[in-house]
Amino acid sequence: MRERIVSGMRPTGKLHLGHYLGVIQNWVELQHKYDSFFFVADWHALTTKYDSTESLKENTLDVAIDWLASGIDPDISTVYVQSLVPEIAELNVYLGMITPQNWVERDPCLKDMVKILRSKEGQNSQMSYGLLGYPVLMSADIMMMNATHVPVGIDQVAHIEITRDIARRFNQVYKEEFFNEPKPLLNHCSLICGLDGNKMGKSFKNDIKISDTEEETAKKVMTAITDRSRMRKTDLGHPDECEVAFKYWKIFGTEEQVAKVRTECEKGERGCADCKRQLGTLINEKLAAIREKRRYYETHIDEVKDILNEGSKKARTEAQKILTHVRELVKMY
Ligand code: TRP
Ligand code: SF4
């Protein structure tokens, strides 16, 4: 059997270049090599945002549109919505029963999430039972398809460790080598920083969205941090200290383009404003095809819904096979 990957993303709304370069591009490559399952993790969104669900539907669609526009091919990958595969919730119950409390409590990602939650909602914000169970739910997502590999960022590797532990424990408790112990597949793609040099993120207002217009993109790129010591064009520049703009050149430009920018900058023959204007044009060129596809899906939203419904049906069929065996192993009625 072909090796299988499962990966998901929370429905945070329109995605940015960090998602595209760091995650989606990787999925797009992997889908040709693995039997691939990609889902919108809408239950996971509830672990922290159970009380602000106004945009959940719209955000779910937006994430799916960005994936499709970026090249996730629903003819070869299964694209679905977590909550449309209720089998995951049932598996979550069985996994929850065999997971020792301290395994979830020591999850470092969870500790970070609690910190973020506290900073937003104050010291009194309580960790919910659902949030505490996040690593178990994530394990259910992965084990539901009996994945062999999980493409994730480095920040999620601790979760996959728990999944491996839970899978091993299930196999021990119910005395069959049924579940794979899935391995993380680390994204090898370049990490793109935000326009201000910090991590790119929607809430930091330093992102470029896949869905931004060319004008918006050009305008945003003009705000990218450059070599701070440089005042005018004739000042000799230091591309390696150009915090954001030159880094973007290295991500989007060809080797020749980057070499040219470097030489001209170092010789004081290139002004930062011009440099960033060119950079904006280059980024827009790179995104043109994706954006065109995005506009297509935006205006054919029923097609997107069909893809998600079809994908969810396919995912359910797979999930039901696995769940049937799990119920047998656990000896349910
Ligand atoms: N926890 C992941 C994130 O916040 C999303 C996610 C949920 C996921 N379930 C998953 C990723 C299963 C990979 C596999 O980004
Ligand atoms: Fe950066 Fe370009 Fe300015 Fe050089 S000219 S400092 S590479 S923005």
Coordinates of C-alpha atoms and ligand atoms in Angstrom, one line a residue:
M1 CA 0.0 0.0 0.0
R2 CA 1.1 3.5 -0.8
E3 CA 2.3 5.5 2.2
R4 CA -0.3 7.9 3.5
I5 CA -0.2 11.5 4.8
V6 CA -2.7 13.5 6.8
S7 CA -2.4 17.1 7.6
G8 CA -4.7 19.9 8.7
M9 CA -5.0 23.6 9.2
R10 CA -7.2 25.6 11.4
P11 CA -9.8 27.7 9.6
T12 CA -8.1 31.1 10.4
G13 CA -9.4 32.8 7.2
K14 CA -7.5 33.9 4.2
L15 CA -4.0 32.5 4.2
H16 CA -0.7 34.4 3.8
L17 CA 2.6 33.7 2.2
G18 CA 3.9 32.0 5.3
H19 CA 1.3 29.4 4.9
Y20 CA 1.9 29.1 1.2
L21 CA 5.6 28.8 1.3
G22 CA 5.9 27.0 4.6
V23 CA 3.1 24.5 4.3
I24 CA 0.9 24.4 1.2
Q25 CA 3.8 24.3 -1.3
N26 CA 5.1 21.3 0.5
W27 CA 1.7 19.5 0.5
V28 CA 1.4 20.2 -3.2
E29 CA 4.6 18.3 -3.8
L30 CA 3.9 15.5 -1.4
Q31 CA 0.4 14.8 -2.9
H32 CA 2.1 13.2 -5.9
K33 CA 4.1 10.9 -3.8
Y34 CA 1.7 9.9 -1.0
D35 CA -1.9 9.0 -0.7
S36 CA -2.9 12.4 0.7
F37 CA -5.6 13.7 3.1
F38 CA -5.9 17.4 3.8
F39 CA -8.6 18.8 6.1
V40 CA -9.8 22.0 7.6
A41 CA -9.5 21.5 11.3
D42 CA -12.7 23.3 12.4
W43 CA -13.1 21.5 15.7
H44 CA -9.6 22.5 16.6
A45 CA -10.6 26.1 16.0
L46 CA -13.2 25.6 18.8
T47 CA -10.5 24.7 21.3
T48 CA -9.7 28.4 21.7
K49 CA -12.5 30.2 19.9
Y50 CA -15.6 28.4 20.9
D51 CA -17.3 31.7 21.6
S52 CA -16.5 33.5 18.4
T53 CA -17.7 31.3 15.6
E54 CA -19.4 34.0 13.4
S55 CA -16.8 33.6 10.6
L56 CA -16.2 29.9 11.0
K57 CA -18.0 28.8 7.8
E58 CA -16.5 31.6 5.7
N59 CA -13.0 30.9 7.1
T60 CA -13.3 27.2 6.3
L61 CA -14.2 28.1 2.7
D62 CA -11.4 30.6 2.5
V63 CA -8.8 28.1 3.6
A64 CA -10.1 25.6 1.1
I65 CA -10.0 28.2 -1.7
D66 CA -6.4 29.1 -0.9
W67 CA -5.4 25.4 -1.0
L68 CA -7.1 24.8 -4.3
A69 CA -5.7 27.9 -5.8
S70 CA -2.2 27.0 -4.6
G71 CA -2.4 23.6 -6.4
I72 CA -3.9 21.1 -4.0
D73 CA -5.6 18.9 -6.6
P74 CA -8.8 17.4 -5.4
D75 CA -8.6 14.7 -8.0
I76 CA -5.5 13.2 -6.4
S77 CA -5.8 14.4 -2.8
T78 CA -8.8 14.0 -0.4
V79 CA -9.7 17.5 0.8
Y80 CA -12.3 17.6 3.6
V81 CA -13.7 19.3 6.7
Q82 CA -13.0 17.7 10.0
S83 CA -16.4 18.1 11.4
L84 CA -18.0 16.5 8.4
V85 CA -16.2 13.3 9.4
P86 CA -17.8 12.5 12.7
E87 CA -16.0 9.2 13.0
I88 CA -13.0 11.3 14.1
A89 CA -15.0 12.3 17.2
E90 CA -15.7 8.6 18.0
L91 CA -12.1 7.6 17.6
N92 CA -11.2 10.6 19.9
V93 CA -13.3 8.9 22.6
Y94 CA -11.4 5.6 22.4
L95 CA -8.1 7.3 22.3
G96 CA -9.0 9.6 25.2
M97 CA -9.6 6.5 27.4
I98 CA -6.1 5.1 26.9
T99 CA -4.2 8.4 27.1
P100 CA -2.7 9.1 30.5
Q101 CA -3.5 12.5 31.8
N102 CA 0.2 13.5 32.2
W103 CA 0.8 12.9 28.5
V104 CA -1.5 15.7 27.5
E105 CA -0.5 17.9 30.4
R106 CA 3.2 17.9 29.5
D107 CA 2.6 18.8 25.8
P108 CA 4.8 21.9 25.2
C109 CA 2.6 23.3 22.4
L110 CA -0.3 23.3 24.8
K111 CA 1.6 25.3 27.4
D112 CA 2.4 27.9 24.7
M113 CA -1.3 28.0 23.7
V114 CA -2.3 28.6 27.3
K115 CA 0.2 31.4 27.5
I116 CA -1.3 33.1 24.4
L117 CA -4.8 32.5 25.7
R118 CA -3.9 34.1 29.0
S119 CA -2.3 37.1 27.3
K120 CA -5.5 37.7 25.4
E121 CA -8.1 37.0 28.0
G122 CA -6.4 37.6 31.2
Q123 CA -5.1 35.4 34.0
N124 CA -8.5 34.0 34.8
S125 CA -9.0 32.3 31.4
Q126 CA -9.5 28.6 32.2
M127 CA -8.1 25.9 30.0
S128 CA -11.1 23.9 28.8
Y129 CA -11.4 20.1 28.8
G130 CA -11.4 20.4 25.0
L131 CA -8.2 22.4 24.8
L132 CA -6.5 20.0 27.1
G133 CA -7.6 17.2 24.8
Y134 CA -6.2 18.9 21.7
P135 CA -3.3 16.4 21.3
V136 CA -5.7 13.5 21.5
L137 CA -8.0 15.0 18.9
M138 CA -5.1 15.6 16.7
S139 CA -4.0 12.0 17.1
A140 CA -7.6 11.0 16.2
D141 CA -7.3 13.1 13.0
I142 CA -4.1 11.3 12.0
M143 CA -5.0 7.8 13.1
M144 CA -8.4 8.0 11.6
M145 CA -6.8 7.5 8.2
N146 CA -4.0 5.4 9.7
A147 CA -1.4 7.7 8.3
T148 CA 2.2 6.7 8.0
H149 CA 3.5 10.3 7.8
V150 CA 2.4 13.7 8.9
P151 CA 3.7 16.8 7.2
V152 CA 4.0 19.5 9.9
G153 CA 6.1 22.5 11.0
I154 CA 8.7 22.0 13.7
D155 CA 6.3 23.6 16.2
Q156 CA 4.0 20.6 15.8
V157 CA 6.5 17.8 16.2
A158 CA 5.7 17.4 19.9
H159 CA 2.1 16.6 19.0
I160 CA 3.2 13.9 16.6
E161 CA 5.3 12.4 19.4
I162 CA 2.2 12.1 21.5
T163 CA 0.3 10.5 18.5
R164 CA 3.1 7.9 18.2
D165 CA 2.8 7.2 21.9
I166 CA -1.0 6.9 21.7
A167 CA -0.8 4.6 18.6
R168 CA 1.7 2.3 20.3
R169 CA -0.3 2.2 23.5
F170 CA -3.5 1.3 21.6
N171 CA -1.7 -1.5 19.8
Q172 CA -0.4 -2.8 23.2
V173 CA -3.7 -2.5 25.0
Y174 CA -5.8 -4.2 22.3
K175 CA -3.1 -6.6 21.2
E176 CA -2.8 -6.0 17.5
E177 CA -0.3 -4.0 15.5
F178 CA -3.1 -2.1 13.9
F179 CA -2.1 1.6 14.0
N180 CA 1.0 2.9 12.3
E181 CA 3.3 5.0 14.4
P182 CA 3.2 8.0 12.1
K183 CA 6.4 9.9 11.5
P184 CA 6.6 13.7 11.1
L185 CA 7.7 15.0 7.7
L186 CA 9.3 18.3 8.4
N187 CA 8.5 21.1 5.9
H188 CA 11.7 21.8 4.1
C189 CA 10.4 25.0 2.6
S190 CA 11.9 28.4 3.4
L191 CA 10.4 30.3 6.3
I192 CA 9.3 33.7 5.3
C193 CA 9.4 36.5 7.9
G194 CA 6.8 39.2 8.0
L195 CA 7.2 42.7 6.5
D196 CA 8.5 44.0 9.9
G197 CA 11.0 41.2 10.3
N198 CA 9.0 39.2 12.9
K199 CA 7.2 35.9 12.2
M200 CA 4.6 36.4 9.6
G201 CA 1.1 36.3 11.1
K202 CA -2.3 37.7 10.5
S203 CA -2.6 39.2 13.9
F204 CA 0.7 41.0 13.6
K205 CA -0.5 42.8 10.5
N206 CA 2.8 42.1 8.8
D207 CA 1.6 39.6 6.3
I208 CA 1.0 39.4 2.5
K209 CA -2.1 37.3 1.7
I210 CA -2.5 35.0 -1.2
S211 CA -5.8 36.8 -1.8
D212 CA -4.3 40.4 -1.7
T213 CA -4.6 42.4 -4.9
E214 CA -1.5 43.4 -6.8
E215 CA -1.9 46.9 -5.6
E216 CA -2.2 45.9 -2.0
T217 CA 0.8 43.6 -2.4
A218 CA 2.9 46.4 -4.0
K219 CA 2.0 48.8 -1.2
K220 CA 2.8 46.3 1.5
V221 CA 6.1 45.4 0.0
M222 CA 7.1 49.1 0.1
T223 CA 6.9 48.9 3.9
A224 CA 9.3 46.0 4.2
I225 CA 12.3 46.7 6.4
T226 CA 15.6 47.3 4.6
D227 CA 19.2 47.9 5.7
R228 CA 18.5 50.4 8.5
S229 CA 21.9 52.1 8.2
R230 CA 21.1 53.2 4.7
M231 CA 19.7 56.7 4.1
R232 CA 20.0 57.4 0.4
K233 CA 20.6 55.5 -2.8
T234 CA 24.3 56.3 -3.0
D235 CA 25.0 54.9 0.5
L236 CA 26.8 51.6 0.2
G237 CA 24.3 49.0 1.2
H238 CA 24.6 45.8 3.1
P239 CA 22.2 43.2 1.7
D240 CA 22.9 40.8 4.4
E241 CA 21.7 43.3 6.9
C242 CA 18.7 44.2 4.9
E243 CA 16.3 42.5 7.3
V244 CA 13.3 41.8 5.0
A245 CA 13.5 43.0 1.5
F246 CA 16.7 41.1 0.5
K247 CA 15.4 38.0 2.2
Y248 CA 12.3 38.2 0.0
W249 CA 14.6 38.6 -3.0
K250 CA 16.3 35.4 -2.1
I251 CA 13.0 33.6 -1.8
F252 CA 11.4 34.8 -5.0
G253 CA 14.3 35.8 -7.3
T254 CA 16.5 33.8 -9.6
E255 CA 20.1 33.5 -8.7
E256 CA 21.0 36.1 -11.3
Q257 CA 18.4 38.5 -10.0
V258 CA 19.7 38.1 -6.5
A259 CA 23.3 38.6 -7.5
K260 CA 22.4 41.8 -9.4
V261 CA 20.5 43.2 -6.5
R262 CA 23.4 42.4 -4.2
T263 CA 26.1 44.1 -6.4
E264 CA 24.0 47.2 -7.1
C265 CA 23.1 47.6 -3.5
E266 CA 26.7 47.2 -2.3
K267 CA 27.9 49.7 -4.8
G268 CA 25.3 52.2 -4.0
E269 CA 23.7 52.0 -7.4
R270 CA 20.3 50.8 -6.2
G271 CA 17.8 52.8 -4.1
C272 CA 15.7 50.9 -1.6
A273 CA 12.4 52.3 -2.9
D274 CA 13.2 51.2 -6.5
C275 CA 14.4 47.9 -5.2
K276 CA 11.2 47.2 -3.3
R277 CA 9.1 48.4 -6.3
Q278 CA 10.8 45.7 -8.4
L279 CA 10.4 43.2 -5.6
G280 CA 6.7 43.9 -5.4
T281 CA 6.4 43.3 -9.2
L282 CA 8.3 40.1 -8.9
I283 CA 6.1 38.7 -6.0
N284 CA 3.0 39.7 -8.0
E285 CA 4.3 37.8 -11.0
K286 CA 4.9 34.7 -8.9
L287 CA 1.4 34.8 -7.5
A288 CA -0.4 35.7 -10.6
A289 CA -1.5 32.2 -11.6
I290 CA -2.5 31.3 -8.1
R291 CA -4.5 34.5 -7.7
E292 CA -6.3 34.0 -11.0
K293 CA -7.3 30.5 -9.8
R294 CA -8.4 31.9 -6.5
R295 CA -10.7 34.4 -8.3
Y296 CA -12.1 31.5 -10.2
Y297 CA -13.0 29.6 -7.1
E298 CA -14.3 32.7 -5.3
T299 CA -16.8 33.1 -8.1
H300 CA -17.6 29.3 -8.2
I301 CA -18.1 28.8 -4.5
D302 CA -20.5 25.9 -5.2
E303 CA -17.7 24.0 -6.8
V304 CA -15.6 24.5 -3.7
K305 CA -18.5 23.2 -1.5
D306 CA -18.9 20.2 -3.8
I307 CA -15.2 19.4 -3.5
L308 CA -15.4 19.6 0.3
N309 CA -18.5 17.5 0.5
E310 CA -17.1 14.9 -1.9
G311 CA -13.8 14.8 -0.1
S312 CA -15.5 14.5 3.2
K313 CA -17.6 11.6 1.9
K314 CA -14.4 9.8 0.7
A315 CA -12.7 10.5 4.0
R316 CA -15.7 9.1 5.9
T317 CA -15.6 5.9 3.8
E318 CA -12.0 5.4 4.8
A319 CA -12.7 6.4 8.4
Q320 CA -15.6 3.9 8.7
K321 CA -13.4 1.0 7.6
I322 CA -10.9 1.9 10.3
L323 CA -13.5 2.6 13.0
T324 CA -15.2 -0.8 12.3
H325 CA -11.9 -2.5 13.1
V326 CA -11.3 -0.3 16.1
R327 CA -14.7 -1.2 17.5
E328 CA -13.9 -4.9 17.0
L329 CA -10.6 -4.6 18.8
V330 CA -12.1 -2.7 21.7
K331 CA -14.9 -5.2 21.7
M332 CA -17.8 -2.7 21.5
Y333 CA -21.3 -4.0 21.1
Ligands
TRP1 N1 -2.5 21.5 15.1 C1 -2.4 21.9 13.8 C2 -2.1 23.4 13.7 O1 -2.5 24.1 14.6 C3 -3.5 21.6 12.9 C4 -3.9 20.1 12.9 C5 -4.9 19.6 13.5 C6 -3.1 19.1 12.3 N2 -4.9 18.2 13.3 C7 -3.8 17.9 12.6 C8 -2.0 19.0 11.6 C9 -3.4 16.6 12.2 C10 -1.5 17.8 11.2 C11 -2.2 16.6 11.4 O2 -1.5 23.9 12.8
SF4_2 FE1 17.7 46.0 0.7 FE2 17.4 46.5 -1.9 FE3 17.7 48.5 -0.1 FE4 19.7 46.9 -0.7 S1 18.7 48.2 -2.1 S2 19.2 47.5 1.3 S3 18.7 44.9 -1.0 S4 16.0 47.1 -0.2

